[in-house]
PDB file of C-alpha atoms in Angstrom:
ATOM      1  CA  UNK A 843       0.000   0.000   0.000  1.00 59.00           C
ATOM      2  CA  UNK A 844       1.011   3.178  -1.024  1.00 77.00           C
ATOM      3  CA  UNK A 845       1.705   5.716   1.570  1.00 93.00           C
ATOM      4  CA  UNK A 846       0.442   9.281   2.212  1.00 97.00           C
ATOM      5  CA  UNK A 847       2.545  11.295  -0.709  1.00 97.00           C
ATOM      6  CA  UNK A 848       2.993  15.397  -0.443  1.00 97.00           C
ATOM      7  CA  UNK A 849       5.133  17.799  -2.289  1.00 97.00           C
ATOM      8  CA  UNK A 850       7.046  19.593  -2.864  1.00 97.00           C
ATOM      9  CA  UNK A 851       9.401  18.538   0.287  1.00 97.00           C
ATOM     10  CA  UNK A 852      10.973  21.749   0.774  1.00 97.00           C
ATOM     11  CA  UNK A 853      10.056  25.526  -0.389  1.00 98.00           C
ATOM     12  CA  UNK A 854      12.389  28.629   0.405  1.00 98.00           C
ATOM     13  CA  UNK A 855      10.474  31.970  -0.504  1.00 98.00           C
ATOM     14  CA  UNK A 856      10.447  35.321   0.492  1.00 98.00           C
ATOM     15  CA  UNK A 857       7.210  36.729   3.019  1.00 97.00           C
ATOM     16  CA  UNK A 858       4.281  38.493   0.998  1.00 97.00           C
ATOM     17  CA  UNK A 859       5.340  35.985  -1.618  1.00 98.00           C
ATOM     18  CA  UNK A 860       2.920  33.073  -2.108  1.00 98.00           C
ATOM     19  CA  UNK A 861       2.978  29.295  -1.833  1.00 98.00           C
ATOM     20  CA  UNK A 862       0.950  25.958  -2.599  1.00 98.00           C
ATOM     21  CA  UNK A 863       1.602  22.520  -1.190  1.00 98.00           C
ATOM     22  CA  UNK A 864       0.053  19.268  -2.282  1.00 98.00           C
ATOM     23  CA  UNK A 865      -1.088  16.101  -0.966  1.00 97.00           C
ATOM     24  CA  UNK A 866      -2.097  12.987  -2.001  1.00 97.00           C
ATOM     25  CA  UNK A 867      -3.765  10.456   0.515  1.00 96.00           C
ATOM     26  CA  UNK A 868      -3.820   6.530   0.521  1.00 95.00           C
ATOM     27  CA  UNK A 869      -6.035   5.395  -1.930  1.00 92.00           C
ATOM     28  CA  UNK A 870      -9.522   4.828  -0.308  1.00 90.00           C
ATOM     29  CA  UNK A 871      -8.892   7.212   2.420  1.00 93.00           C
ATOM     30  CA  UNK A 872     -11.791   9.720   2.721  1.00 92.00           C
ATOM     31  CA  UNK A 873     -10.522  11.958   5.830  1.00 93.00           C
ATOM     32  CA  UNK A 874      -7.705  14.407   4.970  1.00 96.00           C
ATOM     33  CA  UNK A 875      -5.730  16.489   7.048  1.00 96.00           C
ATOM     34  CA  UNK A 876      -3.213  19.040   6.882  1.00 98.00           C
ATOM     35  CA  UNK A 877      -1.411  19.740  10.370  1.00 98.00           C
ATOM     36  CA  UNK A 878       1.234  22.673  10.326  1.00 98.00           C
ATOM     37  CA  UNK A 879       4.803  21.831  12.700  1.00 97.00           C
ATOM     38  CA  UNK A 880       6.305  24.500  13.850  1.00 96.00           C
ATOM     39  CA  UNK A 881      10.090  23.466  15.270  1.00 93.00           C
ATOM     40  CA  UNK A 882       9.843  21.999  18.459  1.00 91.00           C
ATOM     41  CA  UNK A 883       6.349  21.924  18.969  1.00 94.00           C
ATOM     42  CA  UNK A 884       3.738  18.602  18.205  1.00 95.00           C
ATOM     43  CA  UNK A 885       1.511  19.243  15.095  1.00 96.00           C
ATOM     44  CA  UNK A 886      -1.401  21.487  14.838  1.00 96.00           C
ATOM     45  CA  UNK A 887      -4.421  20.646  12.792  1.00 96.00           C
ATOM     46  CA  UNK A 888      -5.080  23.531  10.263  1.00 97.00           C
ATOM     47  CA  UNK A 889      -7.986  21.728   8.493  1.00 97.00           C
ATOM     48  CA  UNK A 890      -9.987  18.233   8.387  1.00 95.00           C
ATOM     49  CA  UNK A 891     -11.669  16.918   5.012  1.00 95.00           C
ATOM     50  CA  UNK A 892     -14.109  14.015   5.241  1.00 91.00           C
ATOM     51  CA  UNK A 893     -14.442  13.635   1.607  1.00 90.00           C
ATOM     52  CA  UNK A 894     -14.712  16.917   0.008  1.00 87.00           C
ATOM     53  CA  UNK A 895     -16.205  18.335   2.816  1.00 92.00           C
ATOM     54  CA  UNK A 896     -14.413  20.590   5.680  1.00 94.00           C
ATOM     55  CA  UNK A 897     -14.950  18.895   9.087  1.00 91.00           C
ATOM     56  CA  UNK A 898     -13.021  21.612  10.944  1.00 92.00           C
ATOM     57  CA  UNK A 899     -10.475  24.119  10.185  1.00 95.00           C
ATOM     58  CA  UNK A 900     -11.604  26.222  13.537  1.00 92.00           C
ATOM     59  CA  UNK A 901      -7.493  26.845  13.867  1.00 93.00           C
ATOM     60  CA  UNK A 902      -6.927  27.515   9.731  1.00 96.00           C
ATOM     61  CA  UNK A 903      -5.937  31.467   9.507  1.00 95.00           C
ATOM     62  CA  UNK A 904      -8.340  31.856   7.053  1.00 95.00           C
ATOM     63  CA  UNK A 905      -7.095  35.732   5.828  1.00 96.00           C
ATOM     64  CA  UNK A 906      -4.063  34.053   4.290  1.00 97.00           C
ATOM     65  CA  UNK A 907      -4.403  30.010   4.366  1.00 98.00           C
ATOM     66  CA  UNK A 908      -6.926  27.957   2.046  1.00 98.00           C
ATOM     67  CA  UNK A 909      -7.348  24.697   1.779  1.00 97.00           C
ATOM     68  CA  UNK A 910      -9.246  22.682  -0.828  1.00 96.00           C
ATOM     69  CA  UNK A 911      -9.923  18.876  -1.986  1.00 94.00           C
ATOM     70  CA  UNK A 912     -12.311  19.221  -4.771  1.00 83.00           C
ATOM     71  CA  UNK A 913     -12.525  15.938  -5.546  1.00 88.00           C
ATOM     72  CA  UNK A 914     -12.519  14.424  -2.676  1.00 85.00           C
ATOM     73  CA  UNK A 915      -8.891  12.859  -3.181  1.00 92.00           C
ATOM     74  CA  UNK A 916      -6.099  14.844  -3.246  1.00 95.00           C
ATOM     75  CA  UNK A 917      -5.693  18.035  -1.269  1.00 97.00           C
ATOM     76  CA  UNK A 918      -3.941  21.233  -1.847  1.00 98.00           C
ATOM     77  CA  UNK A 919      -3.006  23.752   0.792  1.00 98.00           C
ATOM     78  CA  UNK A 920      -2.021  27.603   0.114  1.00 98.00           C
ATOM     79  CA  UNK A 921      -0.626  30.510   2.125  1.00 98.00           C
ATOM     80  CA  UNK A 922      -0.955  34.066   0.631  1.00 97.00           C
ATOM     81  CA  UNK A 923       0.757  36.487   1.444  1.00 96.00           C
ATOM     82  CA  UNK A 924       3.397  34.522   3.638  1.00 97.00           C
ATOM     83  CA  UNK A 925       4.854  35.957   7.074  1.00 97.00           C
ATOM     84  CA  UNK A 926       7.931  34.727   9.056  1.00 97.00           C
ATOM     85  CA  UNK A 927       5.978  32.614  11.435  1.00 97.00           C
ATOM     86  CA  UNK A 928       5.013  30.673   8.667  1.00 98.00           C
ATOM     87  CA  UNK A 929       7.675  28.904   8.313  1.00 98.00           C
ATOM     88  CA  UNK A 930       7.161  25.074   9.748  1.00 98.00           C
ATOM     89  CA  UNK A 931       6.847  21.305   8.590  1.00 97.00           C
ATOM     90  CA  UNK A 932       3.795  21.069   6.741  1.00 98.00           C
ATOM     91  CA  UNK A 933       2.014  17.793   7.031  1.00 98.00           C
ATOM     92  CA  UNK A 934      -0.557  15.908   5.707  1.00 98.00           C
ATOM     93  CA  UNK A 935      -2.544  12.969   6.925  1.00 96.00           C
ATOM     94  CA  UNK A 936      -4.899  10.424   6.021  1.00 95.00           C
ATOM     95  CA  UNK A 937      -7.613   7.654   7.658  1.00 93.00           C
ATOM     96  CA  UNK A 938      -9.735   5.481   7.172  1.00 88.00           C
ATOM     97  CA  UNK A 939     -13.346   6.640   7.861  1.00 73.00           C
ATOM     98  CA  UNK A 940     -14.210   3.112   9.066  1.00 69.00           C
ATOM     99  CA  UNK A 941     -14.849   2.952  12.682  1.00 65.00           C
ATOM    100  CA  UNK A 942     -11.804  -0.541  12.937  1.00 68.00           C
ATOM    101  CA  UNK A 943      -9.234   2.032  12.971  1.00 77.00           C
ATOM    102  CA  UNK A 944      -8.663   5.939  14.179  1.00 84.00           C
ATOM    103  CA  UNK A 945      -5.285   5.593  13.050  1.00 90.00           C
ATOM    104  CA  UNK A 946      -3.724   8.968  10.793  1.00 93.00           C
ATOM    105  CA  UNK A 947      -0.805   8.267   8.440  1.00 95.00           C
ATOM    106  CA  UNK A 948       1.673  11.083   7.927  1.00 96.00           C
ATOM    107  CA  UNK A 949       3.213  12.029   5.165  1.00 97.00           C
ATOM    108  CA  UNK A 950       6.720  13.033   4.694  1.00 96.00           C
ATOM    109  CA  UNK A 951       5.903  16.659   4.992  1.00 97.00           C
ATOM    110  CA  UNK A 952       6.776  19.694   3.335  1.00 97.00           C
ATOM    111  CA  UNK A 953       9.484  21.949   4.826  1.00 97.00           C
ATOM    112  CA  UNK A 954       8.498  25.967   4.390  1.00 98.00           C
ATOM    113  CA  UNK A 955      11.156  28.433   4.749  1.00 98.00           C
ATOM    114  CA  UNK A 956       9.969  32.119   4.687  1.00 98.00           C
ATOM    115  CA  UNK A 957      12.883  34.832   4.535  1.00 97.00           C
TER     116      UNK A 957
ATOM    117  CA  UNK B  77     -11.067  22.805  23.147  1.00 79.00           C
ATOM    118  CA  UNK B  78      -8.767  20.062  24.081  1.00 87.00           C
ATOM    119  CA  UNK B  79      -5.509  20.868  25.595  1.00 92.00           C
ATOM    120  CA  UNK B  80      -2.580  18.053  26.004  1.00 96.00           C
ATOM    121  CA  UNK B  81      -0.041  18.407  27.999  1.00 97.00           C
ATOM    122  CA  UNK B  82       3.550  16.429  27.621  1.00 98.00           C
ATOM    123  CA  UNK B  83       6.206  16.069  30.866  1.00 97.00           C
ATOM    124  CA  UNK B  84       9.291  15.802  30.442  1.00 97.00           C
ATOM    125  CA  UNK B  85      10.199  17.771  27.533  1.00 97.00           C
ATOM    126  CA  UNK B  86      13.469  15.884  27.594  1.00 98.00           C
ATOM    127  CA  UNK B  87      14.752  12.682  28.669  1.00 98.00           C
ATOM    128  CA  UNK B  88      18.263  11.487  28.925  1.00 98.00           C
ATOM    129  CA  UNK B  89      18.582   7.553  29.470  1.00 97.00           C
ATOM    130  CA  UNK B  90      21.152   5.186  29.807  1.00 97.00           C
ATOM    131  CA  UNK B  91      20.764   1.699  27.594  1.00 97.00           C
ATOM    132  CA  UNK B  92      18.766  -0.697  28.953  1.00 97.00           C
ATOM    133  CA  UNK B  93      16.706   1.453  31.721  1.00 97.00           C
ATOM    134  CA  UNK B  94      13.471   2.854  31.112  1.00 98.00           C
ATOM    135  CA  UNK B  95      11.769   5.466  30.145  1.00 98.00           C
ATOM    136  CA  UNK B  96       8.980   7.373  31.279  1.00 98.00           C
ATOM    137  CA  UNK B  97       6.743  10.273  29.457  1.00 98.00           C
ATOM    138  CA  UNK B  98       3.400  11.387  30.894  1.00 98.00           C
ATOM    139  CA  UNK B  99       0.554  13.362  29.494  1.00 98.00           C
ATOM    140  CA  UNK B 100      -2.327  14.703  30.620  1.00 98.00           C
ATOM    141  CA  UNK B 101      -5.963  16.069  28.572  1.00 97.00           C
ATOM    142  CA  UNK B 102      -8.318  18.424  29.463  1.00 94.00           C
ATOM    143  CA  UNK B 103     -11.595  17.170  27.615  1.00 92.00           C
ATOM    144  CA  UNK B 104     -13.198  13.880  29.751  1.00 92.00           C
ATOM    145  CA  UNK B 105     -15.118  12.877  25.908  1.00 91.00           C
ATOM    146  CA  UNK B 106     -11.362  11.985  24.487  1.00 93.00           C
ATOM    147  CA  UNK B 107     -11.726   8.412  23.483  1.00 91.00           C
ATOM    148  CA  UNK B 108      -8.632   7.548  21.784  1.00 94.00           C
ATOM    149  CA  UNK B 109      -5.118   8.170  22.711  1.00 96.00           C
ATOM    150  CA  UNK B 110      -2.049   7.198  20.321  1.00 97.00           C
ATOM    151  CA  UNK B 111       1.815   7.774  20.928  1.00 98.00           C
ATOM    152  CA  UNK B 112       3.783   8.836  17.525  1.00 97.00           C
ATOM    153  CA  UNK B 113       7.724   8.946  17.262  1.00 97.00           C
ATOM    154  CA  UNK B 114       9.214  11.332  14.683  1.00 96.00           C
ATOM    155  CA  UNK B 115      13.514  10.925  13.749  1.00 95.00           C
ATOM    156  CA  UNK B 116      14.781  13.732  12.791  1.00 92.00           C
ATOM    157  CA  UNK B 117      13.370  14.916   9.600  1.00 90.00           C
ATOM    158  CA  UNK B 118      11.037  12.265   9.554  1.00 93.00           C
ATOM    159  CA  UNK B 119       7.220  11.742   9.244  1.00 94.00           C
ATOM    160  CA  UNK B 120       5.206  11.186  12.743  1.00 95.00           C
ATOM    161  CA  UNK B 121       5.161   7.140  12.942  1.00 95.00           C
ATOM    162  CA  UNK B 122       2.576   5.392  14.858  1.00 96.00           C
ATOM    163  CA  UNK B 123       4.302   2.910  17.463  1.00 97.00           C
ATOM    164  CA  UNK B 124       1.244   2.435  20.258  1.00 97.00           C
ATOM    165  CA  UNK B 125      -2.347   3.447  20.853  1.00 96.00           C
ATOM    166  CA  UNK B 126      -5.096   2.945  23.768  1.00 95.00           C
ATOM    167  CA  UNK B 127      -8.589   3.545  23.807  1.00 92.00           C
ATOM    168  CA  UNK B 128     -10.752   5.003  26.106  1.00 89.00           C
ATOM    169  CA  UNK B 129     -12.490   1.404  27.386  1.00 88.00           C
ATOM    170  CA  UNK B 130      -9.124  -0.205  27.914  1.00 87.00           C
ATOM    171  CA  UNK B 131      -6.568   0.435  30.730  1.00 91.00           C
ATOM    172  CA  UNK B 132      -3.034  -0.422  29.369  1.00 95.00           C
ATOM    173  CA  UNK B 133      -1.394  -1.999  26.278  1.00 94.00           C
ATOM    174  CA  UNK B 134       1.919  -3.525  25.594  1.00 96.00           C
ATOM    175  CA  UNK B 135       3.525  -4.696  22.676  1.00 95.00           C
ATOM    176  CA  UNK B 136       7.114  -6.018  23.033  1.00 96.00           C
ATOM    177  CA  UNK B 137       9.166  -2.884  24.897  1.00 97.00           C
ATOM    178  CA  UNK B 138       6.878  -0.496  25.119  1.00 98.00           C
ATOM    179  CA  UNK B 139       3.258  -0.313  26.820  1.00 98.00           C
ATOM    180  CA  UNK B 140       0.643   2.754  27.568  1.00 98.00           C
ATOM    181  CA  UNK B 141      -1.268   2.916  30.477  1.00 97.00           C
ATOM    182  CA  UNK B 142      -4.484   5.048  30.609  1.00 97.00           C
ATOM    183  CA  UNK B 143      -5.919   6.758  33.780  1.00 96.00           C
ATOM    184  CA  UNK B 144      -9.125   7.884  32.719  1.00 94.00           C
ATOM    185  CA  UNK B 145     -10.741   9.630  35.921  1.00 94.00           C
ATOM    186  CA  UNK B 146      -7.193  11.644  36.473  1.00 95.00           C
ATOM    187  CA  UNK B 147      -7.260  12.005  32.363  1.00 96.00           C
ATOM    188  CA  UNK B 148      -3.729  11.139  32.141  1.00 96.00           C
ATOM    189  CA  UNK B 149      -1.524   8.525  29.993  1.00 97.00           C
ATOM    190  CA  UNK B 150       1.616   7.889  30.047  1.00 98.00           C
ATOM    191  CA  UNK B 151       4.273   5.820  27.777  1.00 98.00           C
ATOM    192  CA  UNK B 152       6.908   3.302  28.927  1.00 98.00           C
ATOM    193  CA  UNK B 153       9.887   2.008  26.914  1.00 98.00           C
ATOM    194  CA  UNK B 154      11.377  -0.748  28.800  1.00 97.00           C
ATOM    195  CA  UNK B 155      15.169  -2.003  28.120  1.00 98.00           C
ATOM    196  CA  UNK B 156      16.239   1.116  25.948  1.00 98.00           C
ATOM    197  CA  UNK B 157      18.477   1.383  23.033  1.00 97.00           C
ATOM    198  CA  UNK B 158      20.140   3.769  20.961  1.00 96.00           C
ATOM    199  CA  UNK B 159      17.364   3.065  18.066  1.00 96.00           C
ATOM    200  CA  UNK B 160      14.866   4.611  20.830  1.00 97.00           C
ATOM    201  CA  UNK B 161      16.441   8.213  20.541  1.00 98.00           C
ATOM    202  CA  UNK B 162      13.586  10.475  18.667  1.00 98.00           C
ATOM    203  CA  UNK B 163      10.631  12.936  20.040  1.00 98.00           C
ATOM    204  CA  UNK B 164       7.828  11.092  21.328  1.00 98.00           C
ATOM    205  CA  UNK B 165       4.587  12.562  20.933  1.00 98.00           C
ATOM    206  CA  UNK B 166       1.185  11.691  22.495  1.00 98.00           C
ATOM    207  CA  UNK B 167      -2.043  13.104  21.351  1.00 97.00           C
ATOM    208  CA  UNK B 168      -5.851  12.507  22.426  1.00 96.00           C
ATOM    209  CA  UNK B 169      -8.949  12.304  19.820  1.00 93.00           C
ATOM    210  CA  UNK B 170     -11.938  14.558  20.994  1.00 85.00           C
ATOM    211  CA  UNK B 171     -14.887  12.434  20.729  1.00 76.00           C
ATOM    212  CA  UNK B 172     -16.074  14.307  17.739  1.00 71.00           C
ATOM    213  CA  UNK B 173     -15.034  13.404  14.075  1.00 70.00           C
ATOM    214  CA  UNK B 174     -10.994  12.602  14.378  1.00 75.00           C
ATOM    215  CA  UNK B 175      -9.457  15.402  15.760  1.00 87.00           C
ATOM    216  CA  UNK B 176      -5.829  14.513  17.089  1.00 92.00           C
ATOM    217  CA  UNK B 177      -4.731  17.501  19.422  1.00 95.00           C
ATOM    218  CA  UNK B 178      -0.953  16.656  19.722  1.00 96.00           C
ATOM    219  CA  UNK B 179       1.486  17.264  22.998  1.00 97.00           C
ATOM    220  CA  UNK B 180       4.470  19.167  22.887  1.00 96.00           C
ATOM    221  CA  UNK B 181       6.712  15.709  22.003  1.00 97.00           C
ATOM    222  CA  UNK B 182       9.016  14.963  24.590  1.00 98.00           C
ATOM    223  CA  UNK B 183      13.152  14.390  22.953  1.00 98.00           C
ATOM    224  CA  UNK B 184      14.277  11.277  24.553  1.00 98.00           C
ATOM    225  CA  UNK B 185      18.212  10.273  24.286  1.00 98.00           C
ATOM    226  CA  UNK B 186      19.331   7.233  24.875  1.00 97.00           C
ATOM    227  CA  UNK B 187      23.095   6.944  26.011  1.00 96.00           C
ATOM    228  CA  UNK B 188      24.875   3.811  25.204  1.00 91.00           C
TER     229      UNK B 188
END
């Protein structure tokens, strides 16, 4: 089984400027997530798909972050205009939406560096 | 909201004692509590999960127990190797949809 694929894996750019990561979940997956590391800290959920619908993105900035997964597969995430504190590990995550398992599967994450 | 809370932040160890990391919630509906270990510049890995009807798991070296009336958990590496060095994480699942809300990871060393 393929695992939870994201790119690109790193992205330097300068604030103001703007920047879109994508993510692709394991096949069959409908819940999507997109958590946002900052270094040192645990993740932080920015946004929850079930399907193509948002579950909760109560902690997505939503004046500069959007989030979308159209068709209900593959995700993107975008920050515009970028600030400093931006920068972080992005990841995204996938389950099941079977009650068996609760487990999320990280992907490899996207680094963000904002100069 | 939920709030998690991770003790010790680090954790130095020799090889071959144990290792200790506690964590505490704040919301008495969490019903699912997993333990993640991310290498450096790695993805978050699964390695052990509870849930809320069951009191402690092991599997080989390492086991969770769960206190739910003090809403606390804790995870315990026994007979520690170098392999074991990372930053732990634990996280609880709000009892709506699958929220994770993730401690502050705790770095564990272990010192051969």
């Amino acid at each position: 089984e393929a695992g939870v694929a994201q790119s690109p894996r790193y992205k330097i750019i300068e604030k103001r400027q703007s920047v879109a990561f994508w993510c692709n979940p394991i096949s069959g997956h409908a819940t999507l997530y997109w958590y946002q590391q900052i270094l040192g800290q645990g993740p932080k959920l920015l946004i929850q798909f079930q399907n193509n619908g948002v579950v909760d993105d109560s902690q997505l900035p939503k004046d500069r972050f959007s989030a979308e997964r159209l068709k209900g597969v593959d995700s993107t995430l975008k920050i515009q205009p970028a600030k400093l504190e931006d920068s972080a590990v992005y990841l995204c995550a996938s389950s099941s939406s079977s009650g068996a398992s609760y487990e999320q599967y990280f992907g490899p994450g996207t680094r963000l560096t904002v100069t | 909201g939920e709030n998690v809370e991770q003790h010790p932040s680090t954790l130095s160890v020799q090889e071959g004692d144990s290792a200790v990391i506690k964590c505490t919630y704040s919301d008495s509906a969490s019903n699912y509590f997993p333990w993640y270990k991310q290498e450096l510049g790695k993805r978050p890995q699964l390695i052990i999960d509870i849930r809320s009807n069951v009191g402690e798991k092991k599997d080989q070296r390492i086991a969770v127990t769960l206190n739910k009336t003090a809403k606390h958990f804790s995870l315990h590496i026994t007979e520690t190797q170098p392999e074991d060095s990372a930053v732990y994480f634990c996280a609880a699942r709000g009892a709506a949809g699958n929220k994770l809300t993730f401690g502050g990871g705790t770095r564990v060393l272990v010192k051969p």
